[in-house]
Tab-separated table of C-alpha atoms in Angstrom:
chain	number	residue	atom	x	y	z
J	1	MET	CA	20.503	-3.340	-27.220
J	2	LYS	CA	18.704	0.010	-27.137
J	3	PRO	CA	15.759	0.428	-24.716
J	4	LYS	CA	12.735	2.665	-25.173
J	5	SER	CA	14.007	6.224	-24.818
J	6	HIS	CA	11.411	7.240	-22.222
J	7	ILE	CA	12.354	4.512	-19.711
J	8	VAL	CA	16.102	5.198	-19.565
J	9	ASP	CA	15.856	7.616	-16.629
J	10	LEU	CA	12.994	5.964	-14.746
J	11	PRO	CA	13.779	5.507	-11.032
J	12	VAL	CA	13.954	1.952	-9.725
J	13	TYR	CA	11.598	1.221	-6.832
J	14	LEU	CA	13.605	0.876	-3.617
J	15	PRO	CA	11.933	-1.358	-1.014
J	16	GLY	CA	12.722	-1.211	2.694
J	17	LYS	CA	16.170	-2.623	3.448
J	18	PRO	CA	16.072	-6.361	4.220
J	19	ILE	CA	16.945	-7.421	7.760
J	20	GLU	CA	19.639	-9.772	6.462
J	21	ASP	CA	21.444	-6.964	4.604
J	22	VAL	CA	21.484	-4.697	7.649
J	23	LYS	CA	22.832	-7.446	9.888
J	24	ARG	CA	25.596	-8.235	7.413
J	25	GLU	CA	26.524	-4.639	6.571
J	26	LEU	CA	26.563	-3.342	10.159
J	27	GLY	CA	27.526	-6.490	12.041
J	28	LEU	CA	24.313	-6.469	14.073
J	29	LYS	CA	22.704	-9.529	15.640
J	30	GLU	CA	19.284	-8.032	16.373
J	31	VAL	CA	17.418	-5.899	13.811
J	32	ILE	CA	13.813	-4.661	13.830
J	33	LYS	CA	12.241	-3.899	10.461
J	34	LEU	CA	9.526	-1.245	10.574
J	35	ALA	CA	9.940	-0.111	6.981
J	36	SER	CA	7.594	-2.026	4.687
J	37	ASN	CA	4.284	-1.988	6.565
J	38	GLU	CA	4.334	-5.739	7.060
J	39	ASN	CA	2.137	-7.343	9.705
J	40	PRO	CA	4.397	-7.774	12.776
J	41	PHE	CA	2.195	-10.638	13.966
J	42	GLY	CA	2.513	-12.609	10.730
J	43	ALA	CA	-0.241	-14.592	9.057
J	44	SER	CA	-3.020	-16.631	10.634
J	45	PRO	CA	-1.689	-19.884	12.131
J	46	LEU	CA	-4.061	-21.698	9.772
J	47	VAL	CA	-2.112	-20.365	6.793
J	48	LYS	CA	0.970	-22.416	7.633
J	49	GLU	CA	-1.125	-25.582	7.604
J	50	ALA	CA	-2.540	-24.681	4.178
J	51	ILE	CA	0.943	-23.997	2.784
J	52	ILE	CA	2.329	-27.297	4.066
J	53	LYS	CA	-0.586	-29.171	2.520
J	54	GLU	CA	-0.134	-27.405	-0.815
J	55	ILE	CA	3.541	-28.420	-1.035
J	56	ASP	CA	2.422	-31.807	-2.360
J	57	ASN	CA	1.149	-30.004	-5.491
J	58	ILE	CA	4.239	-27.879	-6.046
J	59	SER	CA	4.989	-29.529	-9.410
J	60	LEU	CA	1.587	-28.539	-10.814
J	61	TYR	CA	0.692	-25.239	-12.425
J	62	PRO	CA	-1.727	-23.099	-10.403
J	63	ASP	CA	-5.314	-22.440	-11.371
J	64	GLY	CA	-4.861	-19.564	-13.821
J	65	GLY	CA	-8.265	-18.150	-12.932
J	66	ALA	CA	-7.974	-18.695	-9.162
J	67	VAL	CA	-11.527	-20.027	-9.353
J	68	GLU	CA	-11.982	-21.255	-5.771
J	69	LEU	CA	-10.385	-18.178	-4.227
J	70	THR	CA	-12.404	-15.918	-6.514
J	71	LYS	CA	-15.632	-17.636	-5.463
J	72	ASP	CA	-14.834	-17.212	-1.757
J	73	LEU	CA	-13.764	-13.589	-2.141
J	74	ALA	CA	-16.805	-12.694	-4.255
J	75	GLN	CA	-19.086	-14.109	-1.564
J	76	TYR	CA	-17.182	-12.258	1.163
J	77	LEU	CA	-17.331	-8.920	-0.686
J	78	GLY	CA	-20.867	-9.319	-2.014
J	79	VAL	CA	-19.866	-9.045	-5.683
J	80	GLN	CA	-19.903	-11.391	-8.676
J	81	PRO	CA	-16.859	-13.573	-9.502
J	82	ASN	CA	-16.437	-11.830	-12.868
J	83	GLN	CA	-15.842	-8.564	-11.010
J	84	ILE	CA	-12.552	-9.785	-9.509
J	85	ILE	CA	-9.015	-10.092	-10.859
J	86	PHE	CA	-6.009	-11.402	-8.921
J	87	GLY	CA	-2.437	-10.298	-9.339
J	88	CYS	CA	1.087	-10.763	-8.058
J	89	GLY	CA	0.325	-8.258	-5.313
J	90	SER	CA	-1.986	-5.346	-6.052
J	91	ASP	CA	1.125	-3.790	-7.655
J	92	GLU	CA	0.595	-6.037	-10.664
J	93	ILE	CA	-3.012	-4.896	-11.026
J	94	ILE	CA	-1.695	-1.319	-11.205
J	95	ALA	CA	0.666	-2.350	-13.988
J	96	LEU	CA	-2.098	-4.226	-15.818
J	97	ILE	CA	-4.415	-1.203	-15.685
J	98	THR	CA	-1.760	1.022	-17.242
J	99	ARG	CA	-0.991	-1.638	-19.849
J	100	ALA	CA	-4.649	-2.058	-20.759
J	101	PHE	CA	-5.730	1.573	-20.904
J	102	PHE	CA	-2.803	3.955	-21.511
J	103	VAL	CA	-1.355	4.986	-24.845
J	104	THR	CA	1.407	7.523	-25.282
J	105	GLY	CA	0.186	11.030	-24.492
J	106	ASP	CA	-2.687	10.023	-22.218
J	107	GLU	CA	-2.857	11.855	-18.906
J	108	THR	CA	-3.222	10.419	-15.429
J	109	ILE	CA	-3.790	12.252	-12.144
J	110	MET	CA	-2.445	11.382	-8.701
J	111	ALA	CA	-1.216	13.039	-5.514
J	112	ASP	CA	2.326	14.386	-5.509
J	113	THR	CA	3.190	12.253	-2.478
J	114	THR	CA	1.664	8.818	-2.753
J	115	PHE	CA	2.518	5.256	-3.764
J	116	SER	CA	5.232	5.691	-6.418
J	117	VAL	CA	4.202	2.655	-8.470
J	118	TYR	CA	1.296	4.567	-10.050
J	119	LYS	CA	3.667	7.034	-11.704
J	120	SER	CA	6.357	4.539	-12.648
J	121	ASN	CA	3.891	2.332	-14.499
J	122	ALA	CA	2.272	5.319	-16.202
J	123	ASP	CA	5.731	6.451	-17.281
J	124	ILE	CA	6.491	3.045	-18.758
J	125	GLU	CA	3.362	3.298	-20.949
J	126	GLY	CA	4.264	6.847	-22.046
J	127	ALA	CA	1.434	8.557	-20.170
J	128	VAL	CA	1.775	12.083	-18.763
J	129	THR	CA	1.431	12.281	-14.977
J	130	ILE	CA	-0.307	15.258	-13.379
J	131	GLU	CA	0.740	15.406	-9.729
J	132	VAL	CA	-1.545	17.340	-7.399
J	133	PRO	CA	-0.067	18.516	-4.070
J	134	LEU	CA	-1.510	17.016	-0.926
J	135	LYS	CA	-3.421	19.331	1.375
J	136	GLU	CA	-2.296	18.796	4.983
J	137	GLY	CA	-1.156	15.343	3.977
J	138	LYS	CA	-4.486	14.452	2.383
J	139	HIS	CA	-5.692	14.107	-1.217
J	140	ASP	CA	-6.952	17.439	-2.549
J	141	LEU	CA	-9.917	16.035	-4.462
J	142	GLU	CA	-11.128	19.422	-5.685
J	143	ALA	CA	-7.745	20.205	-7.215
J	144	MET	CA	-7.633	16.735	-8.762
J	145	LEU	CA	-11.010	17.351	-10.390
J	146	SER	CA	-9.767	20.683	-11.705
J	147	SER	CA	-6.868	18.859	-13.375
J	148	VAL	CA	-9.106	16.611	-15.481
J	149	SER	CA	-8.806	17.212	-19.231
J	150	GLU	CA	-9.978	15.460	-22.367
J	151	ARG	CA	-6.746	13.424	-22.219
J	152	THR	CA	-7.319	12.121	-18.674
J	153	LYS	CA	-7.669	8.329	-18.513
J	154	VAL	CA	-7.151	7.402	-14.849
J	155	ILE	CA	-7.218	9.120	-11.450
J	156	TRP	CA	-5.425	7.314	-8.604
J	157	VAL	CA	-6.576	7.736	-4.995
J	158	CYS	CA	-4.647	5.873	-2.309
J	159	ASN	CA	-6.934	5.496	0.704
J	160	PRO	CA	-5.380	5.407	3.309
J	161	ASN	CA	-2.636	7.285	1.532
J	162	ASN	CA	0.834	5.824	1.558
J	163	PRO	CA	3.011	7.347	3.047
J	164	THR	CA	0.997	9.957	4.979
J	165	GLY	CA	-1.684	7.589	6.329
J	166	THR	CA	-4.557	10.036	5.842
J	167	ILE	CA	-7.987	8.989	4.567
J	168	VAL	CA	-10.721	10.251	2.263
J	169	SER	CA	-14.117	9.882	3.950
J	170	LYS	CA	-17.147	8.220	2.375
J	171	ASP	CA	-18.940	11.548	1.903
J	172	GLU	CA	-15.847	13.125	0.325
J	173	LEU	CA	-15.369	10.150	-1.978
J	174	ILE	CA	-18.993	10.110	-3.171
J	175	ALA	CA	-18.963	13.858	-3.823
J	176	PHE	CA	-15.788	13.346	-5.842
J	177	LEU	CA	-17.072	10.361	-7.833
J	178	ASP	CA	-20.263	12.254	-8.663
J	179	GLN	CA	-18.159	14.857	-10.494
J	180	VAL	CA	-15.615	12.647	-12.270
J	181	PRO	CA	-16.509	12.192	-15.963
J	182	ALA	CA	-17.893	8.722	-16.641
J	183	GLU	CA	-15.131	7.990	-19.179
J	184	VAL	CA	-12.357	8.580	-16.600
J	185	MET	CA	-11.408	5.594	-14.462
J	186	VAL	CA	-10.924	6.130	-10.723
J	187	VAL	CA	-8.606	3.581	-9.140
J	188	LEU	CA	-9.070	3.466	-5.377
J	189	ASP	CA	-6.093	1.752	-3.788
J	190	GLU	CA	-7.161	0.309	-0.437
J	191	ALA	CA	-4.135	-1.790	0.485
J	192	TYR	CA	-4.647	-0.839	4.145
J	193	PHE	CA	-8.450	-1.083	4.128
J	194	GLU	CA	-8.695	-3.679	6.898
J	195	TYR	CA	-6.709	-1.558	9.366
J	196	VAL	CA	-9.019	1.469	9.300
J	197	THR	CA	-11.290	1.938	12.321
J	198	ASP	CA	-12.627	5.433	11.519
J	199	HIS	CA	-16.421	5.252	11.036
J	200	THR	CA	-16.333	7.848	8.216
J	201	TYR	CA	-14.163	5.583	6.037
J	202	PRO	CA	-15.988	4.021	3.058
J	203	ASP	CA	-16.382	0.385	2.106
J	204	SER	CA	-15.938	1.316	-1.522
J	205	THR	CA	-16.835	-2.072	-2.988
J	206	LYS	CA	-20.407	-1.124	-2.054
J	207	LEU	CA	-20.137	1.810	-4.487
J	208	LEU	CA	-19.252	-0.275	-7.545
J	209	SER	CA	-22.859	-0.750	-8.616
J	210	LYS	CA	-23.329	3.017	-8.879
J	211	TYR	CA	-19.980	4.034	-10.381
J	212	ALA	CA	-19.041	1.968	-13.421
J	213	ASN	CA	-15.714	3.795	-13.716
J	214	LEU	CA	-14.515	2.742	-10.242
J	215	VAL	CA	-11.883	0.045	-9.656
J	216	VAL	CA	-10.921	-0.943	-6.105
J	217	LEU	CA	-7.549	-2.493	-5.254
J	218	ARG	CA	-6.828	-4.524	-2.108
J	219	THR	CA	-4.183	-6.985	-1.020
J	220	PHE	CA	-3.333	-9.977	1.143
J	221	SER	CA	0.137	-8.532	1.808
J	222	LYS	CA	-0.709	-6.278	4.732
J	223	ILE	CA	-3.107	-7.298	7.517
J	224	TYR	CA	-3.363	-10.866	6.173
J	225	GLY	CA	0.418	-11.208	6.489
J	226	LEU	CA	1.088	-12.822	3.094
J	227	ALA	CA	3.528	-10.225	1.738
J	228	SER	CA	6.118	-12.760	0.521
J	229	LEU	CA	3.483	-14.761	-1.380
J	230	ARG	CA	2.551	-11.734	-3.525
J	231	ILE	CA	-1.201	-11.853	-3.996
J	232	GLY	CA	-3.593	-8.930	-4.311
J	233	TYR	CA	-6.756	-8.193	-6.227
J	234	GLY	CA	-8.865	-5.664	-8.071
J	235	VAL	CA	-12.656	-5.329	-8.081
J	236	GLY	CA	-14.715	-3.473	-10.679
J	237	GLN	CA	-17.416	-3.798	-13.275
J	238	PRO	CA	-17.236	-7.064	-15.288
J	239	GLU	CA	-16.483	-5.319	-18.590
J	240	VAL	CA	-13.592	-3.400	-17.030
J	241	ILE	CA	-12.148	-6.462	-15.289
J	242	LYS	CA	-12.401	-8.393	-18.578
J	243	LEU	CA	-10.242	-5.808	-20.329
J	244	ILE	CA	-7.638	-5.883	-17.555
J	245	ASN	CA	-7.660	-9.693	-17.671
J	246	GLN	CA	-6.853	-9.603	-21.377
J	247	VAL	CA	-3.375	-8.219	-20.649
J	248	ARG	CA	-2.706	-10.451	-17.631
J	249	GLU	CA	-0.052	-13.136	-17.923
J	250	PRO	CA	-1.229	-16.719	-17.284
J	251	PHE	CA	-0.463	-18.289	-13.901
J	252	ASN	CA	0.369	-14.918	-12.321
J	253	THR	CA	-0.428	-16.136	-8.795
J	254	SER	CA	0.973	-19.357	-7.338
J	255	ARG	CA	-0.838	-22.388	-5.925
J	256	VAL	CA	0.660	-21.647	-2.523
J	257	ALA	CA	-0.483	-18.021	-2.597
J	258	GLN	CA	-4.020	-18.971	-3.594
J	259	ALA	CA	-4.276	-21.654	-0.902
J	260	ALA	CA	-2.901	-19.319	1.750
J	261	ALA	CA	-5.177	-16.435	0.755
J	262	LYS	CA	-8.244	-18.700	0.819
J	263	VAL	CA	-7.550	-19.735	4.418
J	264	ALA	CA	-6.466	-16.243	5.513
J	265	LEU	CA	-9.710	-14.748	4.188
J	266	ALA	CA	-11.745	-17.265	6.163
J	267	ASP	CA	-10.010	-16.429	9.455
J	268	GLN	CA	-11.556	-13.016	10.060
J	269	ALA	CA	-11.164	-13.461	13.828
J	270	TYR	CA	-7.407	-13.260	13.292
J	271	VAL	CA	-7.813	-10.170	11.106
J	272	GLU	CA	-9.839	-8.509	13.859
J	273	SER	CA	-7.161	-9.287	16.445
J	274	CYS	CA	-4.488	-7.731	14.214
J	275	ARG	CA	-6.666	-4.656	13.653
J	276	LYS	CA	-7.133	-4.258	17.406
J	277	SER	CA	-3.416	-4.661	18.143
J	278	ASN	CA	-2.548	-2.164	15.402
J	279	ALA	CA	-4.974	0.409	16.814
J	280	GLU	CA	-3.348	-0.017	20.231
J	281	GLY	CA	0.070	0.384	18.631
J	282	ILE	CA	-0.970	3.650	16.978
J	283	ILE	CA	-2.082	5.023	20.342
J	284	GLN	CA	1.209	3.869	21.892
J	285	LEU	CA	3.367	5.561	19.252
J	286	GLN	CA	1.333	8.752	19.105
J	287	ALA	CA	1.598	9.141	22.877
J	288	GLU	CA	5.373	8.817	22.634
J	289	PHE	CA	5.571	11.302	19.769
J	290	ASP	CA	3.498	13.739	21.834
J	291	ARG	CA	5.900	13.261	24.732
J	292	LEU	CA	8.846	14.003	22.434
J	293	GLY	CA	7.131	17.062	20.975
J	294	LEU	CA	6.917	15.592	17.471
J	295	THR	CA	4.071	16.222	15.039
J	296	TYR	CA	2.594	13.504	12.837
J	297	PHE	CA	-0.173	12.868	10.355
J	298	PRO	CA	-3.323	11.071	11.549
J	299	ALA	CA	-2.609	7.349	11.163
J	300	HIS	CA	-5.274	5.122	9.619
J	301	GLY	CA	-3.152	2.300	8.194
J	302	ASN	CA	-0.426	0.340	9.966
J	303	PHE	CA	2.174	3.104	9.758
J	304	ILE	CA	2.752	6.655	10.939
J	305	MET	CA	4.520	9.520	9.192
J	306	VAL	CA	6.175	11.720	11.805
J	307	LYS	CA	8.194	14.926	11.554
J	308	VAL	CA	11.579	14.561	13.266
J	309	ASN	CA	12.700	18.188	12.724
J	310	ARG	CA	15.920	17.246	10.992
J	311	PRO	CA	16.689	15.536	7.676
J	312	GLY	CA	14.799	12.263	7.638
J	313	ALA	CA	17.684	10.618	5.764
J	314	GLU	CA	20.001	11.357	8.697
J	315	VAL	CA	17.549	9.850	11.178
J	316	PHE	CA	17.125	6.820	8.926
J	317	GLU	CA	20.877	6.200	8.874
J	318	ALA	CA	21.251	6.744	12.610
J	319	LEU	CA	18.387	4.362	13.414
J	320	LEU	CA	19.842	1.818	11.001
J	321	ARG	CA	23.086	1.769	13.007
J	322	LYS	CA	20.971	1.006	16.077
J	323	GLY	CA	19.277	-1.911	14.338
J	324	VAL	CA	15.952	-0.272	13.478
J	325	ILE	CA	14.877	-0.035	9.825
J	326	ILE	CA	12.327	2.650	8.920
J	327	ARG	CA	11.623	4.704	5.761
J	328	THR	CA	12.325	8.342	5.064
J	329	GLY	CA	9.567	10.717	4.015
J	330	GLN	CA	9.337	11.412	0.295
J	331	ALA	CA	10.857	14.453	-1.422
J	332	LYS	CA	8.092	16.847	-0.388
J	333	TYR	CA	8.553	15.913	3.280
J	334	PRO	CA	12.335	15.867	3.872
J	335	GLU	CA	12.089	16.116	7.683
J	336	TYR	CA	9.679	13.203	8.039
J	337	ILE	CA	10.128	9.481	8.502
J	338	ARG	CA	7.557	6.732	8.049
J	339	VAL	CA	7.475	3.930	10.579
J	340	THR	CA	5.408	0.754	10.533
J	341	VAL	CA	3.325	0.103	13.637
J	342	GLY	CA	4.994	-2.926	15.199
J	343	SER	CA	4.296	-5.053	18.231
J	344	GLN	CA	4.323	-3.352	21.630
J	345	ASP	CA	7.940	-4.426	22.190
J	346	GLN	CA	9.038	-3.354	18.704
J	347	ASN	CA	7.413	0.040	19.194
J	348	LYS	CA	9.201	0.468	22.524
J	349	ALA	CA	12.545	-0.419	20.939
J	350	PHE	CA	11.958	2.025	18.086
J	351	ILE	CA	11.029	4.872	20.445
J	352	HIS	CA	14.075	4.158	22.622
J	353	ALA	CA	16.357	4.284	19.567
J	354	LEU	CA	14.638	7.375	18.151
J	355	GLU	CA	14.937	9.231	21.436
J	356	GLN	CA	18.644	8.474	21.493
J	357	VAL	CA	19.093	9.629	17.911
J	358	LEU	CA	17.205	12.878	18.449
J	359	SER	CA	19.216	13.660	21.571
J	360	GLU	CA	22.555	13.172	19.849
J	361	GLU	CA	24.428	16.256	18.740
J	362	LYS	CA	24.976	16.496	15.022
J	363	THR	CA	28.597	15.979	14.049
J	364	PRO	CA	30.020	19.341	12.871
J	365	VAL	CA	31.256	19.537	9.294
J	366	GLN	CA	35.071	19.702	9.171
């Protein structure tokens, strides 16, 4: 069976290594995973109760429109229910946007070091990706504007950016949106929105009424701790959301995921406690990096990208053997690693292992 010619060489997304695999491969009993930006404190305790209750309905199809969850989220965000679409993680919304709007030869603009799923989905639809280099780890919005052509359909802005953790401020975003042509969609990926404490950071859902071409993506996978349940959402103008909904598969989010997300959203006290603990963890890790003489990008999500002054792949492998899973920097940042902000104890264990790795002499090539 012959596939589409343009997908043959597409890279497969590689997630952070699972804890179980590392234990089995290396014979380790204790492994810390700081690779996938998961919430180290898990979900709200109320979520478990909701999941257990929903088990009684496991034989029934979910609500295809996630009506109750949509109503609660719309009220929380201050938007209308027809402005929201749910997906199997916000990743699926990305795929649905490319499916709904791209035809072969369309152009799309993104940073050259950002969430790889934007490009892979654009590639699948035959779109041409224009990658704009980051500027000191941050989106270069002026250069992105300069790259707009009559073929441009979508501009992707990851805020905070994954993997660098930098943010675009509210003033910078508004100045950018004011200059983007009305027919070009701007997708603002805010997977780490709830972690940001910087006062200059925008609440972009408040901008939707002014910018009809704006779509905002968020998720329950990160601070809400529901990563394994795969539920995220997009918010935009009703006519845009309707078009995205037309290419959505039915029953794309489960009953369990909807029930868990509904309860997680209601427990904002738990979200605030996770945000506070994450901010403390950032300070903890940055202080240790300063002590070790390592530079890093400003961290605004629940991860930090730090320069280790040697190939990041080597540090990744060495840390793996010590039972700590992290991620390497992307191709443009070969001497960087990205580490999730863990609990205080997890952070201490990571720093201890990193310090050992960085003090080890490199094995000479025979």
